[in-house]
Amino acid sequence: MTRQPPSSLALFGGRPCFPEPLHVGRPHPGDAGRLAGRVQEILDRRWFTNNGPLVREFEQRIGELVGVRHCVATANATLALELTLEALKLTGEVVVPAFTFVATAAAVVRRGLRPVFCDVDPRTHQIDLEQAARLITPRTSAILAVHLWGSPCDVTGLEELAGRHGLRLILDAAHAFASEHPRGPVGQFGDAEVFSFHATKFIHSAEGGAVTTNSDSLAEELRLLRNFGFTGLDQVACVGTNAKLSELHAAMGLTSLDELPRLLEINRRNYDAYRAVLGDIPGLRLLEIPSTCRHNRQYIVVTVESPPCPFSRDELVALLWSENILARRYFTPGCHRMPAFQTHVDAAMSLPVTERLCETVLQLPTGSNVTEQAIELIGGIIRAACAQADRVRKRLAQREATMTPGGCR
Ligand code: T4K
């Protein structure tokens, strides 16, 4: 890998700084020997799914880390969200932030509920508690908040709000495994919390999710729903589905969990390196992370204010992609602007903070695949581009004119 910023940017015919694409969420492979050992156990046991011993071990370890009575592992977080909404027997409307991955709102709609989109706080990007309070109507049955970017949202404020109105509180903790709130680890708040262990998460089982809760009855219902509703070999108590995690996925998840401290340390090192290299670039601001509690730092979130940055967010993303740095624009355009949700959205709806963030926020690569040298190089490229901003912008505009739509997600 090149260690110096290139003399010529790829936009002007130089070679891309990174010969291979540098992804935002490149999965950590884990220790191949340990994984192979677990896979061999599965083969020897001839037990591949249906609540096998590795799934139970995975659930136990997550439950202990989070400090809850129950962890119910699932095939992914999207199904975990759907099952949780179903098990809680929600009706009518659910207040949900618009600035989140599509799955949060999709789970609500797929359960036949109406998502009522809420704006977020401009500084933390977490659900705006005051607006959430204003959106509650007699039809509201729950608030589904998100711990965006791994930072805990205001769980105390949300619990009070939900309690005052007799609502359920579900927390989408897809980003927040191993992060902590001053009151304790994420995973123990509200009625239930939902984790994702998708391959792009820093702890992953390739595909996977989990619901954590202290409610015995909710956990029991979730276990039924994820396994067709079976209560015995021939007895079906309810219309369930198949949302089980397989033993192979649990083997990957356990192997990933084995490296939790090291992966937290890598993400911390990368976050600090980004802070050092981006700190003096005008208009770029790294999302602040509270230093008081543990945080997984699995997303490097940068806001681009232009001016003083000479580039818009989208120009910066295009520049980075030309160098094989696959920065992302999560979660543009915001769920409330997605055609899929238009039947649930009033045409006049405006969520100004979400809309602003959808134009200004980007994510940079991190994880075990990204070295400090790579981060220095990313900073060097941005600085080199800023030093010739007019020329770079002109070139980007020429390229834009010749590109087909949808070039970069
Ligand atoms: N709630 C929230 C708040 C979420 O963010 C998510 C998921 C969910 C709920 C639902 O969780 P799950 O049902 O997925 O468990 C990714 C992930 O697919 C998605 O899980 C995640 N959030 C979202 C934020 O990011 P994309 O759109 O980035 O595409 P994807 O998965 O193709 O991966 C991104 C990049 O990573 C790729 O460009 C290539 C690289 N990659 C990906 C995979 C899968 C690899 O290098 N190796 C791989 O195996 O969605």
Coordinates of C-alpha atoms and ligand atoms in Angstrom, one line a residue:
M1 CA 0.0 0.0 0.0
T2 CA 1.2 3.5 -0.8
R3 CA 2.1 5.4 2.4
Q4 CA 2.4 8.9 0.9
P5 CA -0.5 11.0 -0.5
P6 CA -0.3 10.6 -4.2
S7 CA 1.4 13.3 -6.3
S8 CA -1.6 13.1 -8.6
L9 CA -5.1 12.4 -7.5
A10 CA -6.9 9.5 -9.3
L11 CA -9.3 12.1 -10.6
F12 CA -6.5 13.5 -12.7
G13 CA -5.3 10.2 -14.0
G14 CA -3.1 9.1 -11.0
R15 CA -3.5 5.5 -9.7
P16 CA -6.1 5.2 -6.9
C17 CA -4.4 5.5 -3.6
F18 CA -5.8 2.1 -2.5
P19 CA -5.3 -0.7 -5.0
E20 CA -8.3 -2.6 -3.4
P21 CA -11.6 -1.0 -2.3
L22 CA -11.5 0.1 1.3
H23 CA -15.0 -0.6 2.7
V24 CA -16.7 1.0 5.6
G25 CA -17.8 -2.2 7.1
R26 CA -15.3 -4.9 6.1
P27 CA -16.0 -7.9 8.3
H28 CA -13.3 -9.1 10.8
P29 CA -12.7 -12.7 9.9
G30 CA -11.9 -13.9 13.4
D31 CA -9.5 -16.6 14.4
A32 CA -9.8 -19.3 11.6
G33 CA -8.5 -22.0 13.9
R34 CA -11.1 -21.4 16.6
L35 CA -13.9 -21.1 14.0
A36 CA -12.7 -24.4 12.4
G37 CA -12.8 -26.1 15.8
R38 CA -16.4 -25.0 16.4
V39 CA -17.4 -26.0 12.9
Q40 CA -15.8 -29.4 13.5
E41 CA -17.9 -29.7 16.7
I42 CA -21.0 -29.0 14.7
L43 CA -20.1 -31.7 12.2
D44 CA -19.3 -34.2 14.9
R45 CA -22.6 -33.5 16.7
R46 CA -24.6 -33.5 13.5
W47 CA -26.7 -30.7 15.1
F48 CA -26.9 -27.7 12.8
T49 CA -29.8 -25.5 13.9
N50 CA -33.0 -25.4 16.1
N51 CA -31.6 -24.0 19.4
G52 CA -28.3 -26.0 19.3
P53 CA -25.6 -25.7 22.0
L54 CA -23.6 -23.0 20.2
V55 CA -26.7 -20.8 19.8
R56 CA -27.4 -21.2 23.5
E57 CA -23.8 -20.4 24.4
F58 CA -24.0 -17.3 22.1
E59 CA -27.2 -16.2 23.8
Q60 CA -25.7 -16.8 27.3
R61 CA -22.6 -14.8 26.5
I62 CA -24.5 -11.9 25.1
G63 CA -27.0 -11.9 28.0
E64 CA -24.2 -11.8 30.5
L65 CA -22.3 -9.0 28.7
V66 CA -25.5 -6.9 28.5
G67 CA -26.7 -7.9 32.0
V68 CA -30.2 -9.1 31.2
R69 CA -32.2 -12.2 32.0
H70 CA -32.9 -13.2 28.4
C71 CA -31.2 -13.1 25.1
V72 CA -33.1 -14.6 22.1
A73 CA -30.9 -15.0 19.1
T74 CA -32.4 -14.7 15.6
A75 CA -31.5 -15.0 12.0
N76 CA -31.0 -11.2 11.7
A77 CA -32.0 -8.0 13.4
T78 CA -34.8 -7.1 11.0
L79 CA -36.7 -10.3 11.9
A80 CA -35.8 -9.7 15.6
L81 CA -37.5 -6.2 15.3
E82 CA -40.6 -7.7 13.6
L83 CA -40.9 -10.4 16.2
T84 CA -40.6 -8.0 19.0
L85 CA -43.3 -5.7 17.7
E86 CA -45.5 -8.7 17.2
A87 CA -44.8 -10.2 20.6
L88 CA -45.6 -6.9 22.2
K89 CA -49.0 -6.9 20.4
L90 CA -48.7 -3.4 19.2
T91 CA -51.4 -1.6 17.3
G92 CA -51.8 1.7 15.4
E93 CA -48.8 4.0 15.3
V94 CA -45.2 3.7 16.3
V95 CA -43.0 6.7 16.7
V96 CA -39.6 6.1 14.9
P97 CA -36.7 8.3 13.8
A98 CA -36.5 8.9 10.1
F99 CA -32.7 9.0 10.3
T100 CA -32.0 5.3 10.5
F101 CA -31.4 2.2 8.3
V102 CA -34.5 1.2 6.3
A103 CA -35.0 -1.9 8.4
T104 CA -36.1 0.0 11.5
A105 CA -39.1 1.5 9.7
A106 CA -39.7 -1.5 7.5
A107 CA -40.2 -3.7 10.5
V108 CA -43.0 -1.4 11.7
V109 CA -44.8 -1.4 8.3
R110 CA -44.4 -5.1 7.8
R111 CA -46.2 -5.6 11.1
G112 CA -49.1 -3.6 9.7
L113 CA -48.3 -0.6 11.9
R114 CA -48.0 3.0 10.9
P115 CA -44.5 4.6 11.3
V116 CA -44.7 8.1 12.6
F117 CA -41.4 9.6 11.6
C118 CA -39.6 11.8 14.1
D119 CA -36.6 14.1 13.7
V120 CA -33.3 13.8 15.4
D121 CA -31.0 15.9 17.5
P122 CA -28.5 17.8 15.3
R123 CA -25.6 17.2 17.7
T124 CA -26.0 13.6 18.7
H125 CA -28.2 12.3 15.7
Q126 CA -30.4 10.5 18.2
I127 CA -34.2 10.8 18.3
D128 CA -35.5 14.2 19.3
L129 CA -37.3 13.5 22.6
E130 CA -39.4 16.7 22.5
Q131 CA -40.7 16.1 19.0
A132 CA -41.3 12.4 19.9
A133 CA -43.5 13.6 22.8
R134 CA -45.5 15.9 20.4
L135 CA -46.1 13.0 17.9
I136 CA -47.8 10.8 20.5
T137 CA -51.6 10.4 19.8
P138 CA -54.3 8.1 21.2
R139 CA -53.3 5.7 18.4
T140 CA -49.6 5.4 19.4
S141 CA -48.7 2.1 21.0
A142 CA -44.9 2.3 21.1
I143 CA -41.7 4.3 20.5
L144 CA -39.0 2.5 18.5
A145 CA -35.8 4.5 19.1
V146 CA -32.4 3.8 17.7
H147 CA -28.9 3.9 19.4
L148 CA -27.5 5.5 16.2
W149 CA -23.8 5.0 15.4
G150 CA -23.4 3.0 18.6
S151 CA -24.1 5.9 20.9
P152 CA -26.8 5.3 23.5
C153 CA -29.9 7.5 22.9
D154 CA -31.6 9.2 25.9
V155 CA -33.0 6.0 27.3
T156 CA -34.0 7.7 30.6
G157 CA -36.0 10.4 28.9
L158 CA -37.6 7.8 26.6
E159 CA -38.5 5.5 29.4
E160 CA -40.1 8.4 31.2
L161 CA -42.0 9.5 28.1
A162 CA -43.2 6.0 27.3
G163 CA -44.2 5.4 30.9
R164 CA -46.2 8.6 31.1
H165 CA -48.3 7.6 28.1
G166 CA -48.5 3.8 28.7
L167 CA -46.4 3.0 25.6
R168 CA -44.0 0.3 24.9
L169 CA -40.3 1.2 24.3
I170 CA -38.2 -0.8 21.9
L171 CA -34.6 0.1 21.2
D172 CA -33.0 -0.7 17.9
A173 CA -29.5 -1.4 19.2
A174 CA -28.2 -2.8 15.8
H175 CA -25.2 -0.4 16.0
A176 CA -24.6 -0.5 19.7
F177 CA -23.4 -3.9 20.9
A178 CA -20.9 -3.4 23.7
S179 CA -21.6 0.3 24.1
E180 CA -22.6 1.6 27.5
H181 CA -25.0 4.2 28.9
P182 CA -24.0 5.7 32.3
R183 CA -26.8 3.4 33.7
G184 CA -25.3 0.3 32.2
P185 CA -24.6 -1.6 29.0
V186 CA -26.9 -1.0 26.0
G187 CA -29.3 -4.0 25.8
Q188 CA -31.0 -3.7 29.2
F189 CA -33.3 -0.7 28.5
G190 CA -37.0 -0.3 27.5
D191 CA -39.2 -3.4 27.0
A192 CA -36.6 -4.9 24.7
E193 CA -33.5 -4.1 22.7
V194 CA -32.5 -5.5 19.3
F195 CA -28.9 -6.2 18.2
S196 CA -27.6 -6.9 14.7
F197 CA -24.7 -9.3 14.2
H198 CA -24.6 -8.8 10.4
A199 CA -21.2 -9.2 8.8
T200 CA -20.7 -5.5 8.6
K201 CA -21.0 -5.1 12.4
F202 CA -17.8 -5.2 14.5
I203 CA -19.0 -8.3 16.3
H204 CA -20.8 -10.5 13.8
S205 CA -22.2 -14.0 13.0
A206 CA -22.2 -13.3 9.2
E207 CA -26.0 -12.9 9.5
G208 CA -27.6 -12.8 12.9
G209 CA -29.5 -10.7 15.5
A210 CA -30.8 -10.9 19.0
V211 CA -33.4 -9.5 21.3
T212 CA -32.4 -8.8 24.9
T213 CA -35.0 -8.3 27.6
N214 CA -35.7 -8.8 31.3
S215 CA -39.3 -9.8 30.6
D216 CA -39.9 -13.6 31.0
S217 CA -43.2 -13.5 29.1
L218 CA -41.7 -11.5 26.2
A219 CA -38.7 -13.9 25.9
E220 CA -41.0 -16.9 25.9
E221 CA -43.2 -15.4 23.2
L222 CA -40.2 -14.5 21.1
R223 CA -38.8 -18.1 21.4
L224 CA -42.2 -19.4 20.2
L225 CA -42.5 -17.0 17.3
R226 CA -39.0 -17.6 16.0
N227 CA -39.6 -21.4 15.8
F228 CA -43.0 -21.6 14.0
G229 CA -44.9 -21.4 17.3
F230 CA -44.0 -24.9 18.3
T231 CA -44.5 -25.8 22.0
G232 CA -43.8 -29.5 21.4
L233 CA -43.2 -31.9 18.6
D234 CA -46.7 -31.7 17.2
Q235 CA -48.2 -28.7 19.1
V236 CA -48.3 -25.2 17.6
A237 CA -49.4 -22.5 19.9
C238 CA -49.4 -19.5 17.6
V239 CA -48.6 -18.6 14.0
G240 CA -44.9 -18.2 14.1
T241 CA -42.2 -18.0 11.6
N242 CA -38.6 -19.3 11.0
A243 CA -36.2 -16.7 12.5
K244 CA -33.7 -19.1 14.0
L245 CA -30.0 -18.6 14.1
S246 CA -28.1 -21.6 12.8
E247 CA -25.2 -23.3 14.7
L248 CA -22.8 -22.2 11.9
H249 CA -23.7 -18.6 12.4
A250 CA -23.4 -19.0 16.2
A251 CA -19.9 -20.5 15.7
M252 CA -19.0 -17.3 13.8
G253 CA -20.6 -15.1 16.4
L254 CA -18.8 -16.8 19.3
T255 CA -15.5 -16.6 17.4
S256 CA -16.1 -12.9 16.9
L257 CA -17.0 -12.4 20.5
D258 CA -13.8 -14.0 21.6
E259 CA -12.0 -10.9 20.1
L260 CA -14.3 -8.3 21.6
P261 CA -11.6 -6.4 23.7
R262 CA -9.1 -6.4 20.7
L263 CA -11.8 -5.1 18.3
L264 CA -12.9 -2.4 20.7
E265 CA -9.2 -1.3 20.9
I266 CA -8.8 -1.3 17.1
N267 CA -11.9 0.9 16.7
R268 CA -10.6 3.2 19.4
R269 CA -7.2 3.5 17.8
N270 CA -8.8 4.2 14.4
Y271 CA -11.2 6.8 15.9
D272 CA -8.3 8.6 17.6
A273 CA -6.2 8.5 14.3
Y274 CA -9.1 10.0 12.4
R275 CA -9.5 12.7 15.0
A276 CA -5.8 13.6 14.6
V277 CA -5.8 13.7 10.8
L278 CA -9.2 15.3 10.2
G279 CA -8.9 17.8 13.1
D280 CA -7.4 20.7 11.0
I281 CA -9.4 20.2 7.8
P282 CA -11.9 23.1 7.6
G283 CA -15.5 22.1 7.8
L284 CA -15.0 18.4 8.7
R285 CA -16.3 17.4 12.1
L286 CA -16.0 14.0 13.6
L287 CA -19.1 12.9 15.6
E288 CA -18.3 13.3 19.3
I289 CA -18.3 10.3 21.4
P290 CA -18.9 10.6 25.1
S291 CA -15.7 9.7 26.9
T292 CA -17.3 8.6 30.1
C293 CA -18.7 5.2 28.9
R294 CA -17.5 2.3 26.8
H295 CA -18.4 2.9 23.1
N296 CA -17.8 0.5 20.2
R297 CA -16.8 3.3 17.7
Q298 CA -17.8 1.0 14.8
Y299 CA -18.8 3.9 12.7
I300 CA -16.6 6.9 11.8
V301 CA -19.2 9.6 11.3
V302 CA -18.1 12.9 9.8
T303 CA -20.2 16.0 9.1
V304 CA -19.2 18.1 6.1
E305 CA -20.0 21.8 6.5
S306 CA -19.5 23.6 3.2
P307 CA -18.2 26.3 3.5
P308 CA -15.7 26.3 5.2
C309 CA -15.0 22.9 3.6
P310 CA -14.4 23.6 -0.1
F311 CA -16.4 20.4 -1.0
S312 CA -20.0 19.4 -0.5
R313 CA -20.5 16.0 1.2
D314 CA -21.3 14.4 -2.1
E315 CA -18.2 15.9 -3.8
L316 CA -16.1 14.5 -1.0
V317 CA -17.6 11.1 -1.3
A318 CA -17.0 11.1 -5.1
L319 CA -13.4 12.1 -4.5
L320 CA -12.9 9.4 -2.0
W321 CA -14.5 6.7 -4.2
S322 CA -12.1 7.7 -7.0
E323 CA -9.3 6.7 -4.7
N324 CA -11.0 3.4 -3.8
I325 CA -12.1 4.7 -0.4
L326 CA -15.7 3.6 -0.3
A327 CA -17.1 6.2 2.1
R328 CA -20.9 5.9 2.7
R329 CA -23.8 8.3 3.0
Y330 CA -25.9 6.4 5.6
F331 CA -28.9 7.1 6.0
T332 CA -29.6 9.2 2.9
P333 CA -32.4 10.1 2.0
G334 CA -34.0 9.4 5.4
C335 CA -36.9 6.9 5.7
H336 CA -39.5 9.6 5.4
R337 CA -38.2 10.4 1.9
M338 CA -38.1 6.8 0.6
P339 CA -40.8 5.9 -1.9
A340 CA -41.4 2.7 0.1
F341 CA -42.9 4.7 3.0
Q342 CA -44.8 7.4 1.1
T343 CA -48.2 6.0 1.9
H344 CA -47.4 6.7 5.6
V345 CA -46.0 10.2 5.1
D346 CA -47.8 13.4 4.8
A347 CA -46.5 15.2 1.7
A348 CA -45.9 18.4 3.7
M349 CA -43.8 16.5 6.3
S350 CA -40.5 18.2 7.0
L351 CA -37.8 16.9 9.3
P352 CA -35.2 19.6 8.9
V353 CA -32.4 18.1 11.0
T354 CA -32.7 14.7 9.3
E355 CA -32.8 16.4 5.9
R356 CA -29.7 18.4 6.7
L357 CA -27.8 15.4 8.0
C358 CA -28.8 13.5 4.9
E359 CA -26.9 16.1 2.9
T360 CA -23.9 16.5 5.2
V361 CA -23.0 13.3 6.9
L362 CA -20.6 10.6 5.6
Q363 CA -19.0 7.5 7.1
L364 CA -15.3 6.5 6.6
P365 CA -13.8 3.0 6.7
T366 CA -12.8 1.5 10.0
G367 CA -12.3 -1.9 11.7
S368 CA -9.5 -4.4 11.7
N369 CA -8.9 -3.9 7.9
V370 CA -8.0 -0.3 8.3
T371 CA -4.6 0.7 9.6
E372 CA -3.4 4.0 11.1
Q373 CA -1.3 4.5 7.9
A374 CA -4.4 4.1 5.8
I375 CA -6.1 6.8 7.9
E376 CA -3.2 9.1 7.5
L377 CA -3.4 8.6 3.8
I378 CA -7.1 9.3 3.7
G379 CA -6.4 12.6 5.5
G380 CA -3.6 13.3 3.1
I381 CA -5.8 12.8 0.1
I382 CA -8.5 15.2 1.5
R383 CA -5.9 17.8 2.3
A384 CA -4.3 17.4 -1.2
A385 CA -7.7 17.9 -2.7
C386 CA -8.5 20.9 -0.6
A387 CA -5.3 22.5 -1.7
Q388 CA -6.6 22.4 -5.4
A389 CA -10.3 22.6 -4.6
D390 CA -11.4 24.6 -7.7
R391 CA -9.6 22.2 -10.1
V392 CA -11.0 19.1 -8.2
R393 CA -14.6 20.5 -8.2
K394 CA -14.4 21.2 -11.9
R395 CA -13.2 17.7 -12.6
L396 CA -15.9 16.1 -10.4
A397 CA -18.5 18.1 -12.3
Q398 CA -17.2 16.9 -15.7
R399 CA -17.3 13.3 -14.4
E400 CA -20.8 13.7 -13.0
A401 CA -22.0 14.9 -16.4
T402 CA -20.7 11.6 -18.0
M403 CA -21.7 9.2 -15.2
T404 CA -24.8 7.0 -15.2
P405 CA -27.2 7.4 -12.3
G406 CA -26.6 5.4 -9.1
G407 CA -22.9 5.3 -9.5
C408 CA -22.3 5.4 -5.8
R409 CA -24.7 4.4 -3.0
Ligands
T4K1 N1 -31.4 -1.4 12.4 C1 -30.4 -0.6 12.1 C2 -30.2 0.7 12.7 C3 -29.4 -1.1 11.1 O1 -28.4 -0.3 10.8 C4 -29.6 -2.4 10.6 C5 -28.6 -2.9 9.6 C6 -30.7 -3.1 11.0 C7 -31.6 -2.6 11.9 C8 -31.0 -4.5 10.4 O2 -29.9 -5.4 10.8 P1 -29.8 -6.8 10.0 O3 -31.2 -7.3 9.7 O4 -29.0 -6.5 8.7 O5 -29.1 -7.7 11.0 C9 -25.2 -2.7 5.8 C10 -25.8 -3.9 6.5 O6 -26.2 -4.9 5.5 C11 -26.9 -3.7 7.5 O7 -26.9 -4.8 8.3 C12 -26.6 -2.5 8.3 N2 -27.7 -2.2 9.2 C13 -26.4 -1.3 7.4 C14 -26.1 0.0 8.2 O8 -25.2 -1.5 6.6 P2 -25.1 -1.8 3.4 O9 -26.2 -1.0 2.7 O10 -24.0 -1.1 3.8 O11 -24.6 -3.0 2.4 P3 -23.8 -4.3 2.6 O12 -24.3 -5.1 3.7 O13 -23.7 -4.9 1.3 O14 -22.3 -3.9 3.1 C15 -21.5 -2.8 3.0 C16 -20.1 -3.0 2.5 O15 -19.4 -4.0 3.3 C17 -20.2 -3.6 1.1 O16 -20.0 -2.5 0.2 C18 -19.0 -4.6 1.1 C19 -18.6 -4.9 2.5 N3 -18.9 -6.3 2.8 C20 -20.1 -6.7 3.0 C21 -20.4 -8.0 3.4 C22 -21.8 -8.4 3.6 C23 -17.8 -7.1 2.9 O17 -16.6 -6.8 2.7 N4 -18.1 -8.4 3.2 C24 -19.3 -8.9 3.5 O18 -19.5 -10.1 3.8 O19 -25.9 -2.4 4.6

